[in-house]
Coordinates of C-alpha atoms in Angstrom, one line a residue:
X9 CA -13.6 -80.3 -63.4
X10 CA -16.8 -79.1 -64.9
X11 CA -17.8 -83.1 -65.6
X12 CA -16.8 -84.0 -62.8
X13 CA -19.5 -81.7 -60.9
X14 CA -22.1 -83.1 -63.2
X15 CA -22.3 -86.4 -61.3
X16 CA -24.2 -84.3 -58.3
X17 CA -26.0 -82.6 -60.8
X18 CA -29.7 -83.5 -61.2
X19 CA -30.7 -85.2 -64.1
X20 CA -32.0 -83.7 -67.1
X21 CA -35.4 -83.8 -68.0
X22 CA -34.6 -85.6 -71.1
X23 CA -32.7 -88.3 -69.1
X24 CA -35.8 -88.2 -67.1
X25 CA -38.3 -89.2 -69.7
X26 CA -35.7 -91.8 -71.0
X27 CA -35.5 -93.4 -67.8
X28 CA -39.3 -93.1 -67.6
X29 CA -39.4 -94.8 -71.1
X30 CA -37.7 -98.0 -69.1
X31 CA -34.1 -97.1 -71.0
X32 CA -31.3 -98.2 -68.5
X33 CA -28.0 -96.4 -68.3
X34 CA -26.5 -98.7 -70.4
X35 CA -29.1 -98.7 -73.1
X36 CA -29.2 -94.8 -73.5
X37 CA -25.2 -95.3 -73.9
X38 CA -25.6 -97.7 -76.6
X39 CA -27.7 -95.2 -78.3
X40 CA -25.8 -92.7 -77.8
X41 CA -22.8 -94.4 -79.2
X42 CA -25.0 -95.6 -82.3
X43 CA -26.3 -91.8 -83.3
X44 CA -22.5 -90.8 -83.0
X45 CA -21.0 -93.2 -85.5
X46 CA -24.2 -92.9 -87.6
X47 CA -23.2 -88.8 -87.9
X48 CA -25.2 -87.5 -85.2
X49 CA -22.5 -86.5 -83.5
X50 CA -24.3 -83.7 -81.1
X51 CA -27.2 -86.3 -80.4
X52 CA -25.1 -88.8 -79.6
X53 CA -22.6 -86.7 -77.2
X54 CA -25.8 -85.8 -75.5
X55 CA -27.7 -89.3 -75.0
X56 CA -23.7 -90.1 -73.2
X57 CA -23.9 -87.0 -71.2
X58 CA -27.2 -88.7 -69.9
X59 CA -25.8 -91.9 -69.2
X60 CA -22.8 -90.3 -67.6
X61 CA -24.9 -88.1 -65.3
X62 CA -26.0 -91.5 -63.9
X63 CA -23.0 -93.4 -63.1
X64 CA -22.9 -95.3 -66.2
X65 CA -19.1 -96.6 -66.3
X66 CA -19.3 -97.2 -70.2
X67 CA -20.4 -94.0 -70.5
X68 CA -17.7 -92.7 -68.7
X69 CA -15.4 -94.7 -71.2
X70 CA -16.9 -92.9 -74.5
X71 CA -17.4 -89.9 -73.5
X72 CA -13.9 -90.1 -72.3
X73 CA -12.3 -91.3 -75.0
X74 CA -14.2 -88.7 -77.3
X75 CA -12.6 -85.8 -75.4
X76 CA -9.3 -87.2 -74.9
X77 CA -9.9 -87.2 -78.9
X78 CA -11.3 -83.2 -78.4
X79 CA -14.8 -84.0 -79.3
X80 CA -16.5 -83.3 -76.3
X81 CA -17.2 -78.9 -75.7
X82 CA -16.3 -78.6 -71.9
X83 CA -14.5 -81.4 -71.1
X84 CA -10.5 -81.2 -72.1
X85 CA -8.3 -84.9 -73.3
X86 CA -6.8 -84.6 -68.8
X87 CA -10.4 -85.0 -67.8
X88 CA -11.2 -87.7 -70.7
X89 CA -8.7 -89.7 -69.7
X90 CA -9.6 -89.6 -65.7
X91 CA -13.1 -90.6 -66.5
X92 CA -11.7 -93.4 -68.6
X93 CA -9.6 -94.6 -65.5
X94 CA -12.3 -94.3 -63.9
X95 CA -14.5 -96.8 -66.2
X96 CA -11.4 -98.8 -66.4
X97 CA -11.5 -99.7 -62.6
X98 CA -14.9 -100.5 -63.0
X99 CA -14.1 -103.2 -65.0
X100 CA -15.1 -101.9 -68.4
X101 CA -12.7 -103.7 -70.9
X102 CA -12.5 -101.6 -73.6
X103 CA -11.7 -98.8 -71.0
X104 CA -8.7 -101.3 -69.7
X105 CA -7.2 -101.4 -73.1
X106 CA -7.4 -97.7 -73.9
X107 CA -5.7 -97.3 -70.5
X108 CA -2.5 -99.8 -71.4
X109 CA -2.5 -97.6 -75.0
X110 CA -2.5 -94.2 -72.8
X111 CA 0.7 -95.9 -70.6
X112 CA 2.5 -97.5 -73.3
X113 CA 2.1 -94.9 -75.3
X114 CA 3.6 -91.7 -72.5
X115 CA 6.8 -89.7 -74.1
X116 CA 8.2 -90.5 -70.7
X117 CA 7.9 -94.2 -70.6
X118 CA 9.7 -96.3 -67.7
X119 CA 9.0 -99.1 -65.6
X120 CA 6.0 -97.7 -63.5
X121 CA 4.4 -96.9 -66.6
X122 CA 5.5 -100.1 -68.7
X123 CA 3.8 -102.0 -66.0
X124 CA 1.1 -99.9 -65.3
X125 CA 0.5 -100.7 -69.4
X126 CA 0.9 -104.4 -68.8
X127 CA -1.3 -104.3 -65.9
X128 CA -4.4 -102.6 -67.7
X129 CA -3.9 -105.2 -70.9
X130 CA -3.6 -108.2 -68.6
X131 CA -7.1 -106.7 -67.2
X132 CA -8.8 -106.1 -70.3
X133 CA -7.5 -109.5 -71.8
X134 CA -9.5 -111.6 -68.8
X135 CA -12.9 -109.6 -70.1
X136 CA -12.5 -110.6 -73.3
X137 CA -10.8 -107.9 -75.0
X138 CA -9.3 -109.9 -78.1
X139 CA -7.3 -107.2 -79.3
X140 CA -5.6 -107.4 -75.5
X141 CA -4.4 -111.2 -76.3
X142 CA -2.0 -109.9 -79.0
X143 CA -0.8 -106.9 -76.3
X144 CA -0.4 -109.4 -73.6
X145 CA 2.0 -111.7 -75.5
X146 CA 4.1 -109.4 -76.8
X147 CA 4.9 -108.1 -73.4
X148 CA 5.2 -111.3 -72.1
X149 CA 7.6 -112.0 -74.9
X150 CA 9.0 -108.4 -73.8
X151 CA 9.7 -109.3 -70.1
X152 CA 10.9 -112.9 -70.6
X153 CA 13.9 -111.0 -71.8
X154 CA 14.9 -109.0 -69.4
X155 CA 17.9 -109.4 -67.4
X156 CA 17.7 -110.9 -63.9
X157 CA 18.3 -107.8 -62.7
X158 CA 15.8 -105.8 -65.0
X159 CA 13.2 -108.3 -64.3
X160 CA 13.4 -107.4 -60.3
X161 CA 13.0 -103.4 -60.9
X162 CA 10.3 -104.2 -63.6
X163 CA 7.8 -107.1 -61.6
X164 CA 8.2 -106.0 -58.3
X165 CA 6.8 -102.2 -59.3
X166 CA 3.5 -104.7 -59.8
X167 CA 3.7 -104.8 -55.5
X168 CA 4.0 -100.6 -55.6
X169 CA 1.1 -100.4 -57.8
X170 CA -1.0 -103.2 -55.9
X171 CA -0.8 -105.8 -58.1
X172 CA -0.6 -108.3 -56.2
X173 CA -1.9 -111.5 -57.9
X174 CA -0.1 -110.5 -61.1
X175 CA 3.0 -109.8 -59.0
X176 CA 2.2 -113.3 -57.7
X177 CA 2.0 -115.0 -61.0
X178 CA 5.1 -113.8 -62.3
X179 CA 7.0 -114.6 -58.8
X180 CA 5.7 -118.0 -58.8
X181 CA 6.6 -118.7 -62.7
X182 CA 10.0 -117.5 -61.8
X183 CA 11.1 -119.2 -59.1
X184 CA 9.7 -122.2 -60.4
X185 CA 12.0 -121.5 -63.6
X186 CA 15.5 -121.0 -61.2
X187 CA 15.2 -117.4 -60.8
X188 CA 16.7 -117.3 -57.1
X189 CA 15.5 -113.4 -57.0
X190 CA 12.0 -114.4 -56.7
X191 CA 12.1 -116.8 -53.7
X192 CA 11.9 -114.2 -50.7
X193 CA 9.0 -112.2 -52.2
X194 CA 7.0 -115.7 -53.0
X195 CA 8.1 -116.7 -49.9
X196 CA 6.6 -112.9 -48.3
X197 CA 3.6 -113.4 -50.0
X198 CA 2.7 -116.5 -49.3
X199 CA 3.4 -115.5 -45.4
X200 CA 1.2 -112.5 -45.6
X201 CA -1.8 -113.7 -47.8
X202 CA -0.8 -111.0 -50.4
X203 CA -2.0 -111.7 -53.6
X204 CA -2.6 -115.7 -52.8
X205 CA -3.8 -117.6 -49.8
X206 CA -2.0 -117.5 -46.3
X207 CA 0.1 -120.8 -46.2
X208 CA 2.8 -121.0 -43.8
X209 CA 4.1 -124.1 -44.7
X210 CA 4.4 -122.9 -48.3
X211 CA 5.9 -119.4 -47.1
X212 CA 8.6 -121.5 -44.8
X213 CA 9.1 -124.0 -47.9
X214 CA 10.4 -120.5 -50.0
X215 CA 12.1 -118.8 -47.4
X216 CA 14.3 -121.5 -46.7
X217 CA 15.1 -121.9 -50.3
X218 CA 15.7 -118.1 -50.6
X219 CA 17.8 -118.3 -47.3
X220 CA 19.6 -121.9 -48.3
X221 CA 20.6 -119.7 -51.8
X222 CA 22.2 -117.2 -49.5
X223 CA 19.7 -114.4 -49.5
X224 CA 20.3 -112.2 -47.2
X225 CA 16.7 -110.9 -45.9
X226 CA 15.4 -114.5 -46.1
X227 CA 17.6 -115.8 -43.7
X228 CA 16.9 -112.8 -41.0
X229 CA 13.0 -113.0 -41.6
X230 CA 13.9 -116.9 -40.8
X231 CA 16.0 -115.5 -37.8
X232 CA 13.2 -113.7 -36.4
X233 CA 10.2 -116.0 -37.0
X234 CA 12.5 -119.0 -35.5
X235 CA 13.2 -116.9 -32.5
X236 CA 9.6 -115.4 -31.8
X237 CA 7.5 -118.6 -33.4
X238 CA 5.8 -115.9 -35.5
X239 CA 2.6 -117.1 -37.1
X240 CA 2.7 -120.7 -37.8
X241 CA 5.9 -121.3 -37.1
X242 CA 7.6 -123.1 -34.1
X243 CA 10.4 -121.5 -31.8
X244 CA 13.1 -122.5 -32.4
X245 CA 16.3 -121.5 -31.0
X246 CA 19.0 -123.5 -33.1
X247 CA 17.7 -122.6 -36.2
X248 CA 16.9 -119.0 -35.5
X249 CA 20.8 -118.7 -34.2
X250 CA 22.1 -120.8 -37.3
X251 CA 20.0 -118.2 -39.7
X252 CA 21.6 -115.1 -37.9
X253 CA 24.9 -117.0 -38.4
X254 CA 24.5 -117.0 -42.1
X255 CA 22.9 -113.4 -42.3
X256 CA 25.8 -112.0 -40.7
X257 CA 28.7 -113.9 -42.4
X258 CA 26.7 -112.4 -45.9
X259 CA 27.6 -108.9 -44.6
X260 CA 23.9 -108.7 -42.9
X261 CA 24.7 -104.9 -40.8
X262 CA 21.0 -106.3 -38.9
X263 CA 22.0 -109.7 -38.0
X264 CA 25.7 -108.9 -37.3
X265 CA 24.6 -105.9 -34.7
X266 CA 21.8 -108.1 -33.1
X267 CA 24.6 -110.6 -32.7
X268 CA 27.0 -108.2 -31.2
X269 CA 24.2 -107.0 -28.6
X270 CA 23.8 -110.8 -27.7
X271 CA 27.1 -111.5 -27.2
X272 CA 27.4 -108.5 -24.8
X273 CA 24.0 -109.5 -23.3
X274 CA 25.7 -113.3 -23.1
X275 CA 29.3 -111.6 -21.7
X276 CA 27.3 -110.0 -18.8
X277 CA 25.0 -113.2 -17.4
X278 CA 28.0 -115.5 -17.3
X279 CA 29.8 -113.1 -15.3

């Protein structure tokens, strides 16, 4: 708590005359990092301090990872590893990496976290982190042998966590591979623009797929988009009624009541 009140904090005169010097941010964090691994350990924890008091996400990284590690006075490993987060969504590699270690690495590892892990490696892989490459296979290699079943619990907690072009990739791979489980979310995605570009006709292309397999929620989104011309596609009444057909012969409880309060509706006009 006591860091994070030193980003209102006005800067130190030091930092002042540093900054006066013409030293960015960044620069007094590569010093600082230099004077710590050369054994000025208390010089080098201060020249971060600077950088950190001025929104420097790779200071926020170092120091971090110092007190995660207890090296920091004042600042305790739960408050390292926020600021670390913190230079991870920046965008800071390194800071990425550390994060899929800190997942992967939780006593209490499940799926949230095992993705969460994945997610961070995939992120410090694309800026260049080569120890990420090695990290990013092996969980790859890890998730290519899943079950069908574990493989749904596992990629779609990407969507929960709001990662939604790597949720995208790995629906896209699969359901280009066979995996039927896949073809409703690609389907969903493509609809809504999440995690790819709105395209209708690609979204209908899926759905149908999903719904021609016998999946259940494909064939009632197809029910309802048919029936209200939703988007880009067309009313149309045959196919909307032939989609509810198939939802409710699957056991659909929401295509077999909205086809119970037709039929009633139906009952009553003829009469």
């Amino acid at each position: 708590m006591e860091m994070r009140k030193m980003m209102v904090l006005t800067i130190s005169i030091v930092s002042c005359v540093l900054c006066m010097n013409g030293q960015t941010p960044l620069e007094i964090t590569k010093m600082g990092v230099e004077k710590y691994n050369a054994g000025e350990t208390e010089k080098g924890i201060e020249l971060l301090k600077q950088a950190f008091e001025q929104y420097e996400p790779n200071a926020w990284f170092y120091l971090g990872y110092l007190a995660i590690n207890g090296k920091v006075e004042g600042m305790s490993p739960e408050s390292g590893r926020f600021w670390v987060e913190k230079s991870a969504e920046q965008g800071v590699g390194q800071a990425q990496m550390l994060m899929g270690n800190l997942c992967l690495s939780d006593n209490k590892l499940d799926d949230e976290k095992f993705m969460k892990g994945y997610a961070w490696y995939r992120k410090a892989k694309a800026q260049g982190v080569q120890e990420a490459v090695a990290s990013v296979a092996q969980m790859d290699s890890i998730i290519n042998s899943f079950s069908e079943i574990e493989k749904g619990i596992y990629l779609r907690t990407l969507c929960y966590q709001k990662e939604y072009e790597l949720a995208f990739e790995w629906f896209e791979k699969e359901s280009n591979a066979g995996n039927d489980s896949f073809l409703y979310d690609l389907g969903f995605m493509y609809y809504k623009g999440i995690g790819t570009k709105e395209d209708c006709a690609k979204a209908e292309e899926w759905m149908v797929k999903a719904a021609t397999k016998g999946r259940c929620r494909a064939q009632w989104f197809l029910y309802n988009v048919y029936t209200w011309g939703e988007n880009c596609f067309k009313e149309d009444a045959d196919k909307a009624v032939m989609w509810m057909k198939k939802a409710v012969a699957q056991g659909y409880n929401q295509a077999y009541f909205m086809q119970e309060y037709q039929n009633s509706w139906m009952s009553k006009v003829d009469r």
